[in-house]
mmCIF file of C-alpha atoms in Angstrom:
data_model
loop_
_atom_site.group_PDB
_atom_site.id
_atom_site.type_symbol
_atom_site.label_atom_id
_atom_site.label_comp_id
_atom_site.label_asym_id
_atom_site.label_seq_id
_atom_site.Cartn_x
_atom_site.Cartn_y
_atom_site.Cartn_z
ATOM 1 C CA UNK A 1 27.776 -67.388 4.691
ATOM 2 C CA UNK A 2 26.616 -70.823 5.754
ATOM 3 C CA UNK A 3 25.121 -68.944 9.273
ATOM 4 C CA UNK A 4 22.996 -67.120 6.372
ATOM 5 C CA UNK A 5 21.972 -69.914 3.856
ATOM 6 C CA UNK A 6 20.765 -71.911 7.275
ATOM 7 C CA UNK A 7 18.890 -69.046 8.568
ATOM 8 C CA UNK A 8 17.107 -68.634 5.008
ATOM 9 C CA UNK A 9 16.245 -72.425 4.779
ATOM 10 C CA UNK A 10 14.490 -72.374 8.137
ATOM 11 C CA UNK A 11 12.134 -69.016 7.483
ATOM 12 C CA UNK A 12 11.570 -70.489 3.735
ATOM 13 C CA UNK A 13 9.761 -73.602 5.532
ATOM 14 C CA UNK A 14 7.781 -71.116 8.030
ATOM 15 C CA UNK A 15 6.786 -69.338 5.101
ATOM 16 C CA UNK A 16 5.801 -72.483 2.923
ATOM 17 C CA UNK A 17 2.775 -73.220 5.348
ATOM 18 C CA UNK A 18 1.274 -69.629 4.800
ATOM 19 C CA UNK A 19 2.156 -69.583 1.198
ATOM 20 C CA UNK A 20 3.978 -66.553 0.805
ATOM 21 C CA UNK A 21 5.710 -65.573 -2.721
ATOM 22 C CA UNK A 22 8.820 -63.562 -1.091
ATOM 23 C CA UNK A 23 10.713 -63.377 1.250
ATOM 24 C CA UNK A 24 13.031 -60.546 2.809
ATOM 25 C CA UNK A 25 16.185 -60.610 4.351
ATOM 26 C CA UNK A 26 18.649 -57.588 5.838
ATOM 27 C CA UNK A 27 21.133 -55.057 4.761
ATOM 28 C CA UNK A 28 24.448 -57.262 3.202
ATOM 29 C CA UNK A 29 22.676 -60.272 4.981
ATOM 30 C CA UNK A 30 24.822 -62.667 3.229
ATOM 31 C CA UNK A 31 28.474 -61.912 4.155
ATOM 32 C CA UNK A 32 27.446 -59.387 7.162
ATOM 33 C CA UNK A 33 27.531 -56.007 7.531
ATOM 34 C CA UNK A 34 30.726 -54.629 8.750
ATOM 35 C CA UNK A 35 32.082 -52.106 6.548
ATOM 36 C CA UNK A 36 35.880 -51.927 7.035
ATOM 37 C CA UNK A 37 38.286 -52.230 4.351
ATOM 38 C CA UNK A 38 39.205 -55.761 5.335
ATOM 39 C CA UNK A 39 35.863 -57.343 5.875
ATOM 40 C CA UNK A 40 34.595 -55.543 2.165
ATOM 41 C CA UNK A 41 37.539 -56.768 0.223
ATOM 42 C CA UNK A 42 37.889 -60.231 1.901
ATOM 43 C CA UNK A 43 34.280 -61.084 1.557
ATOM 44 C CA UNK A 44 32.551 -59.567 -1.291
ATOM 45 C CA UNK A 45 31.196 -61.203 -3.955
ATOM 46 C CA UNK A 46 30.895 -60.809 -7.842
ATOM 47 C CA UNK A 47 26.864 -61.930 -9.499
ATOM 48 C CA UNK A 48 28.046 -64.497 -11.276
ATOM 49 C CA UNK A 49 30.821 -65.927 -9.965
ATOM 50 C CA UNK A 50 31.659 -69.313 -8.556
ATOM 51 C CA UNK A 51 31.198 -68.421 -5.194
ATOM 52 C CA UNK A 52 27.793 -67.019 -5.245
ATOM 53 C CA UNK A 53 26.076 -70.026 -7.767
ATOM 54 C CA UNK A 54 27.509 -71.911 -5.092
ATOM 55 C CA UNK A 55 25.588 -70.189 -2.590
ATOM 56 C CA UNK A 56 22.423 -69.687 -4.445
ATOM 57 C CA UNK A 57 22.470 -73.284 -5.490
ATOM 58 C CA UNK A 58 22.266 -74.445 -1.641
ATOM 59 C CA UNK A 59 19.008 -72.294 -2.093
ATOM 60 C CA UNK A 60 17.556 -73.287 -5.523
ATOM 61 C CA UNK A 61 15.056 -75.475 -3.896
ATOM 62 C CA UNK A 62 13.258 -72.914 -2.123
ATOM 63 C CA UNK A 63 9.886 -71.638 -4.082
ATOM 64 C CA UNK A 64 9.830 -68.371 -2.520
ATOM 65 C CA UNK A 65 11.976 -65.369 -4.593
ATOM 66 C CA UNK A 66 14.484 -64.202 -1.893
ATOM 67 C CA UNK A 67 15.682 -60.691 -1.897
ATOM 68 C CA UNK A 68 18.617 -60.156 0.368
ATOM 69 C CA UNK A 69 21.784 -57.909 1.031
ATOM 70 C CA UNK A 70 24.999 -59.103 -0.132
ATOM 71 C CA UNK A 71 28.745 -57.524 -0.512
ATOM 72 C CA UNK A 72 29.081 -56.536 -3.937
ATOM 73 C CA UNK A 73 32.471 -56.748 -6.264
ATOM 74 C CA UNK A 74 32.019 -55.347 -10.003
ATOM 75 C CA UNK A 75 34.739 -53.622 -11.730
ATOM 76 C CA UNK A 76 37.170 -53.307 -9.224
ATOM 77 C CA UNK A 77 34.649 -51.361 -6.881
ATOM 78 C CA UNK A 78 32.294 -52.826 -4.486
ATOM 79 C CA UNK A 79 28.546 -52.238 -3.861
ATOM 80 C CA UNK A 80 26.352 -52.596 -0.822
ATOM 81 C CA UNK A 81 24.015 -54.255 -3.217
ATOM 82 C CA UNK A 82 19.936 -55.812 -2.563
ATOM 83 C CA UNK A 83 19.842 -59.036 -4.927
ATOM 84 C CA UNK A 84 16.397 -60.526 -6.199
ATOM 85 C CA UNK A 85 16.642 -64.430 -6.130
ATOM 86 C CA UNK A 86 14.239 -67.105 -8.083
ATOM 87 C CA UNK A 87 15.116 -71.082 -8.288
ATOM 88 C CA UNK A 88 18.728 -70.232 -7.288
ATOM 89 C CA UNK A 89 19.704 -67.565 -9.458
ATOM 90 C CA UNK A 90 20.065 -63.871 -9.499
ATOM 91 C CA UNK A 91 17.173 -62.176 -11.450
ATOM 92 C CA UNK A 92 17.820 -58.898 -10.437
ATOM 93 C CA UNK A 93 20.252 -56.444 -7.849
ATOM 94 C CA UNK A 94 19.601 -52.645 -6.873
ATOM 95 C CA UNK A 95 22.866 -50.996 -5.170
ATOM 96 C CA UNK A 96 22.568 -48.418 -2.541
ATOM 97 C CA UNK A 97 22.357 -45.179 -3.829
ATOM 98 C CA UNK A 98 22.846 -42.902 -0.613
ATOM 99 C CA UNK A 99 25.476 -43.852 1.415
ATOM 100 C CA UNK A 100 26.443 -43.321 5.238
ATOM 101 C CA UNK A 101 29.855 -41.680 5.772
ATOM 102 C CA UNK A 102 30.999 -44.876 7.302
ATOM 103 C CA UNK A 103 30.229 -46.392 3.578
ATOM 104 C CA UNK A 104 33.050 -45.466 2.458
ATOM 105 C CA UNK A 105 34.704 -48.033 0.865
ATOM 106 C CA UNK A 106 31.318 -48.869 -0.910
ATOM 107 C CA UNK A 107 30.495 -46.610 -4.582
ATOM 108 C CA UNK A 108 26.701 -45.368 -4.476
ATOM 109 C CA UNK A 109 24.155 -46.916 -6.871
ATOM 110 C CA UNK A 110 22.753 -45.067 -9.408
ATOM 111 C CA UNK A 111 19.523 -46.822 -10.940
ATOM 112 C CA UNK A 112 16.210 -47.442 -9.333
ATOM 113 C CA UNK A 113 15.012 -50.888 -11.184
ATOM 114 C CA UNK A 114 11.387 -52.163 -10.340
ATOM 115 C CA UNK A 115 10.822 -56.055 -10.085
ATOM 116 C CA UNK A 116 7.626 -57.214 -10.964
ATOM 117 C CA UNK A 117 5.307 -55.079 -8.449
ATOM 118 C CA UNK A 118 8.364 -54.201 -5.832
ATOM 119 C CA UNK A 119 11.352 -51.923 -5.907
ATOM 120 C CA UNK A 120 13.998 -51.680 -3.322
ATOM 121 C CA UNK A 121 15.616 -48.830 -0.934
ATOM 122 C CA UNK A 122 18.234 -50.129 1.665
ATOM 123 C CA UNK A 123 17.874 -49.000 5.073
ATOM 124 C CA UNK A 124 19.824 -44.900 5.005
ATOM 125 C CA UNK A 125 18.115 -44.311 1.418
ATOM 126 C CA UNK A 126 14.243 -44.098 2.992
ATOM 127 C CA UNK A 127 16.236 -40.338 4.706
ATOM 128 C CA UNK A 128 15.759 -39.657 0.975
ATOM 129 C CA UNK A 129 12.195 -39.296 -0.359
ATOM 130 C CA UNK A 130 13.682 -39.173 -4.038
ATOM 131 C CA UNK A 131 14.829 -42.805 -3.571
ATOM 132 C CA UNK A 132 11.100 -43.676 -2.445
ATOM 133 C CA UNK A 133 9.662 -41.437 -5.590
ATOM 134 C CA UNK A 134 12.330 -43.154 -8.117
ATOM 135 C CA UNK A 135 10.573 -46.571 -7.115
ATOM 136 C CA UNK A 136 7.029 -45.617 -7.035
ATOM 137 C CA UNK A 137 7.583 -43.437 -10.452
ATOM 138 C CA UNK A 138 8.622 -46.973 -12.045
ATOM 139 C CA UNK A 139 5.208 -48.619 -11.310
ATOM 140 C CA UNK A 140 6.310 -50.597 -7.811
ATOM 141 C CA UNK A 141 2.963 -51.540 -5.738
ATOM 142 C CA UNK A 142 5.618 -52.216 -2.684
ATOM 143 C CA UNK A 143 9.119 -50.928 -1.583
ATOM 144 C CA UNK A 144 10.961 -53.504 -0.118
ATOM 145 C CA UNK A 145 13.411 -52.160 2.761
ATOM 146 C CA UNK A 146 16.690 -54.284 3.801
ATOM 147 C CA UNK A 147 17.943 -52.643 6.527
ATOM 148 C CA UNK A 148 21.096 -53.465 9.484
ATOM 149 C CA UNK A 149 20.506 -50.657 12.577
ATOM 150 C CA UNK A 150 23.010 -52.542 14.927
ATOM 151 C CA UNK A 151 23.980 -49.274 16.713
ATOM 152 C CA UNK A 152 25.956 -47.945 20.083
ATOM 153 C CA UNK A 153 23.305 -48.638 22.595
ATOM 154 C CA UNK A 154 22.219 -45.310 23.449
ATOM 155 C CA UNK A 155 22.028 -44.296 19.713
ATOM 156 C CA UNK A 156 19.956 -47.785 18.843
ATOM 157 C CA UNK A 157 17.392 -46.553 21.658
ATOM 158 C CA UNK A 158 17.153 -43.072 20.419
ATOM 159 C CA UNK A 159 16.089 -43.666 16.857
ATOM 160 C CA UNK A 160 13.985 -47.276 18.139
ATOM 161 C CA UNK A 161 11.065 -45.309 17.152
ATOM 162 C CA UNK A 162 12.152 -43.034 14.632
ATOM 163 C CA UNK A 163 13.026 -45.492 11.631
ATOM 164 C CA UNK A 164 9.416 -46.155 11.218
ATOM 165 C CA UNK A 165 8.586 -42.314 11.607
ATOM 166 C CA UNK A 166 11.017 -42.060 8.646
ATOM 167 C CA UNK A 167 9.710 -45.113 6.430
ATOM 168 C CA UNK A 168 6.321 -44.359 7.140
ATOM 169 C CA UNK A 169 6.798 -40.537 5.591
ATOM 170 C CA UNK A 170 7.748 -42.569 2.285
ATOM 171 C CA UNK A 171 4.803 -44.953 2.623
ATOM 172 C CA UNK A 172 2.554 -41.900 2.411
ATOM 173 C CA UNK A 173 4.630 -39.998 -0.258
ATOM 174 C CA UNK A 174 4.076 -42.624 -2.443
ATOM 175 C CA UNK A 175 0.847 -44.660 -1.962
ATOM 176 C CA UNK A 176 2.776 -47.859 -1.883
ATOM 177 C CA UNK A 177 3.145 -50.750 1.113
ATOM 178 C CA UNK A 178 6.249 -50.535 3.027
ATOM 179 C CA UNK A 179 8.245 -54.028 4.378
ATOM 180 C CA UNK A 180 11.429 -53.985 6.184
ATOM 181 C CA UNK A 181 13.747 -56.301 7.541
ATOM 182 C CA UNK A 182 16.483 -55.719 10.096
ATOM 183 C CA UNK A 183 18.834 -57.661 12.521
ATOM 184 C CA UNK A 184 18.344 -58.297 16.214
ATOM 185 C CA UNK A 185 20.484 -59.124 18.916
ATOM 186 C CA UNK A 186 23.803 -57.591 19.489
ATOM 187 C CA UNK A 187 27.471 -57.594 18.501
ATOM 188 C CA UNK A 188 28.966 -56.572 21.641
ATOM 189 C CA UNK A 189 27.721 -55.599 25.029
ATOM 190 C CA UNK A 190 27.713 -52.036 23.940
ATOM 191 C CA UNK A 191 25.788 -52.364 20.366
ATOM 192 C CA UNK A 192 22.212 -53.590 19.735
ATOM 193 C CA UNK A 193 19.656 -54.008 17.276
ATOM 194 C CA UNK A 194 16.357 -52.624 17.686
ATOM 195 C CA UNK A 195 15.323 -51.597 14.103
ATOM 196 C CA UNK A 196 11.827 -52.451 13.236
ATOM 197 C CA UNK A 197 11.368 -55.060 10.852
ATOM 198 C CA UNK A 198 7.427 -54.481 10.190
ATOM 199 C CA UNK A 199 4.780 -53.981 7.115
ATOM 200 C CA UNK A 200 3.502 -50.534 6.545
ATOM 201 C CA UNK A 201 0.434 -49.729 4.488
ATOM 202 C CA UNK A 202 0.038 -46.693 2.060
ATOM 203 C CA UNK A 203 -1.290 -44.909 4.526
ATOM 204 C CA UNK A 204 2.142 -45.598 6.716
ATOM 205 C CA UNK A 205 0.043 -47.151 9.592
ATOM 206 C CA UNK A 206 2.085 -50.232 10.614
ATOM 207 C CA UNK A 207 0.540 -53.244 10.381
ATOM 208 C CA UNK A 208 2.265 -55.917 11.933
ATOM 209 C CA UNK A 209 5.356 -55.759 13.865
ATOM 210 C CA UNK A 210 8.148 -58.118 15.136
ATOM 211 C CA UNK A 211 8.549 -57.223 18.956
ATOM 212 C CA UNK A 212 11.673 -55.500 19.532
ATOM 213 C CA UNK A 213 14.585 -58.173 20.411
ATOM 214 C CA UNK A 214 12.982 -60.764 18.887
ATOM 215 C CA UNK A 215 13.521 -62.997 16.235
ATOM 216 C CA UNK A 216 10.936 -63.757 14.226
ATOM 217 C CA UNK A 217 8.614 -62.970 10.883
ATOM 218 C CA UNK A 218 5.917 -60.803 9.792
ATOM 219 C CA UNK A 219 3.612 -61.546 6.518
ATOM 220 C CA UNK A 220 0.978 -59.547 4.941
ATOM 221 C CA UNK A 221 -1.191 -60.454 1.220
ATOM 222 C CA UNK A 222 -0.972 -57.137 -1.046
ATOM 223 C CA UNK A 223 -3.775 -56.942 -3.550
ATOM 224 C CA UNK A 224 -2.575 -56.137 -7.144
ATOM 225 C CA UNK A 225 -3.536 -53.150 -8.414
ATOM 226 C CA UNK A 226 -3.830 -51.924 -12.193
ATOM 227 C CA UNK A 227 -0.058 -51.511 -13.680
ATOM 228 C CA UNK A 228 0.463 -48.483 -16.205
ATOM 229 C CA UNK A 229 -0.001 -50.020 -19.478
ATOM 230 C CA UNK A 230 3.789 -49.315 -20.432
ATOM 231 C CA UNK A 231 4.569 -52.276 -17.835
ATOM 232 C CA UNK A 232 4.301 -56.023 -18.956
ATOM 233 C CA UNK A 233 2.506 -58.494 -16.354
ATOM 234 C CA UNK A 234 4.551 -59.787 -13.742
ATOM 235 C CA UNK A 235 5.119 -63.332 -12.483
ATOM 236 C CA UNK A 236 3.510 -62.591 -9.143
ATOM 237 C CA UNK A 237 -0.199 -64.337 -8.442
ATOM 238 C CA UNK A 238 -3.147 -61.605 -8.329
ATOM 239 C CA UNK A 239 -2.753 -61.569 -4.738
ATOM 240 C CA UNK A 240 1.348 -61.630 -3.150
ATOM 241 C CA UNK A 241 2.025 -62.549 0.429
ATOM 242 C CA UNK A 242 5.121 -61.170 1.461
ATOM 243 C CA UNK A 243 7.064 -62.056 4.475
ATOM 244 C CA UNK A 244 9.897 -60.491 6.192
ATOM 245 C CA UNK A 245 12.299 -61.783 8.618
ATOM 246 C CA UNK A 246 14.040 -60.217 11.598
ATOM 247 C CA UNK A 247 17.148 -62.036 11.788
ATOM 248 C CA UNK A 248 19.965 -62.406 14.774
ATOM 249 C CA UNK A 249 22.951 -60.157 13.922
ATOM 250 C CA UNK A 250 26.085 -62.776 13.234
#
């Protein structure tokens, strides 16, 4: 977990010179994203506990609100859970509602929440355009997309291309601004990551890209647009820059 804080100190300073107001991080980007038994049980986390305030208080400093993957524990089952983060603590978590085969050991979400003008699918969900249509129905401007494609190489190459076929459908479903952010690098010679991490307009064009096996970040300023009256205001300025980062796989 330290690998992680470090990694979201150094983009927070990139992203302090261009002013941006969030900041995106992968799939269970926290404790990493292996999903056997073991890892799961050894490493996940409950919101609220000791261990995470510790972590989140290494990052209370940082102005931007994070939203990153973690290794959730509640109840005695555990969650592949997307947590919102402002001055060190947790404001607000969506759990993975559609779940890979390999997920196993991981229970499916069941709620779509909205966060101020965003809502959140991670990575497998955008195969579902109800997940997509749950955000946009509660009012979200943006859909935020954690993601972790680290993939047999021959598989990563195959769907290179396709993730942002996929996302890009949803953009257009919906009318709202896609952002994703995925892992690079790989975790042995046979598995790579070449998911995009990218911003997508409503029209699912993509508008700015981190290069393929690079590390890097990507920003883009969304315009707010009216809210349905049923919604109170949110705590983001009239205008949101949003980055996402493409991180090394640890």
């Amino acid at each position: 977990m330290a690998a992680a804080v470090g990694v979201v100190r150094d983009f927070a300073r990139q992203a302090d010179a261009a002013g941006a107001e969030l900041l995106l991080f992968p799939e269970c980007f926290l404790q990493g994203y292996l999903v056997s038994d073991e890892h799961v049980r050894r490493h996940a986390l409950e919101i609220g506990s000791a261990g995470l305030t510790s972590v989140l208080g290494s990052l209370a400093a940082i102005r931007q609100t994070l939203v990153f993957g973690i290794i959730e524990r509640a109840s005695g089952a555990f969650y592949n859970t997307a947590v919102v983060v402002s001055d060190g603590r947790v404001v607000g978590s969506y759990r993975k509602t559609f779940l890979t085969p390999g997920e196993a050991v991981f229970t499916a979400g069941t709620e779509y929440p909205v966060f101020d003008r965003f809502g959140i699918n991670i990575c497998y969900d955008t195969q579902f355009p109800e997940a997509a249509a749950a955000v946009a129905a509660g009012g979200a401007q943006v859909l935020l997309v954690p993601a972790q494609n680290m993939m047999r190489r021959e598989k990563a190459l195959w769907w290179q291309d396709r993730h942002n076929e996929i996302r890009s459908r949803r953009a257009r479903e919906t009318g709202m601004w896609l952002v994703s952010a995925d892992v690079t690098g790989s975790r042995d010679p046979s598995r790579v990551g070449l998911g995009p991490t990218c911003v997508m307009n409503p029209a699912g064009e993509v508008v700015t890209q981190v290069p393929a096996g690079e590390i890097g970040m990507v920003s883009v300023e969304i315009a707010a647009t009216a809210r349905p009256a049923t919604r109170p205001p949110g705590r983001f300025l009239s205008r949101t820059t949003v980055r996402s980062g493409r991180c090394r796989n640890r």
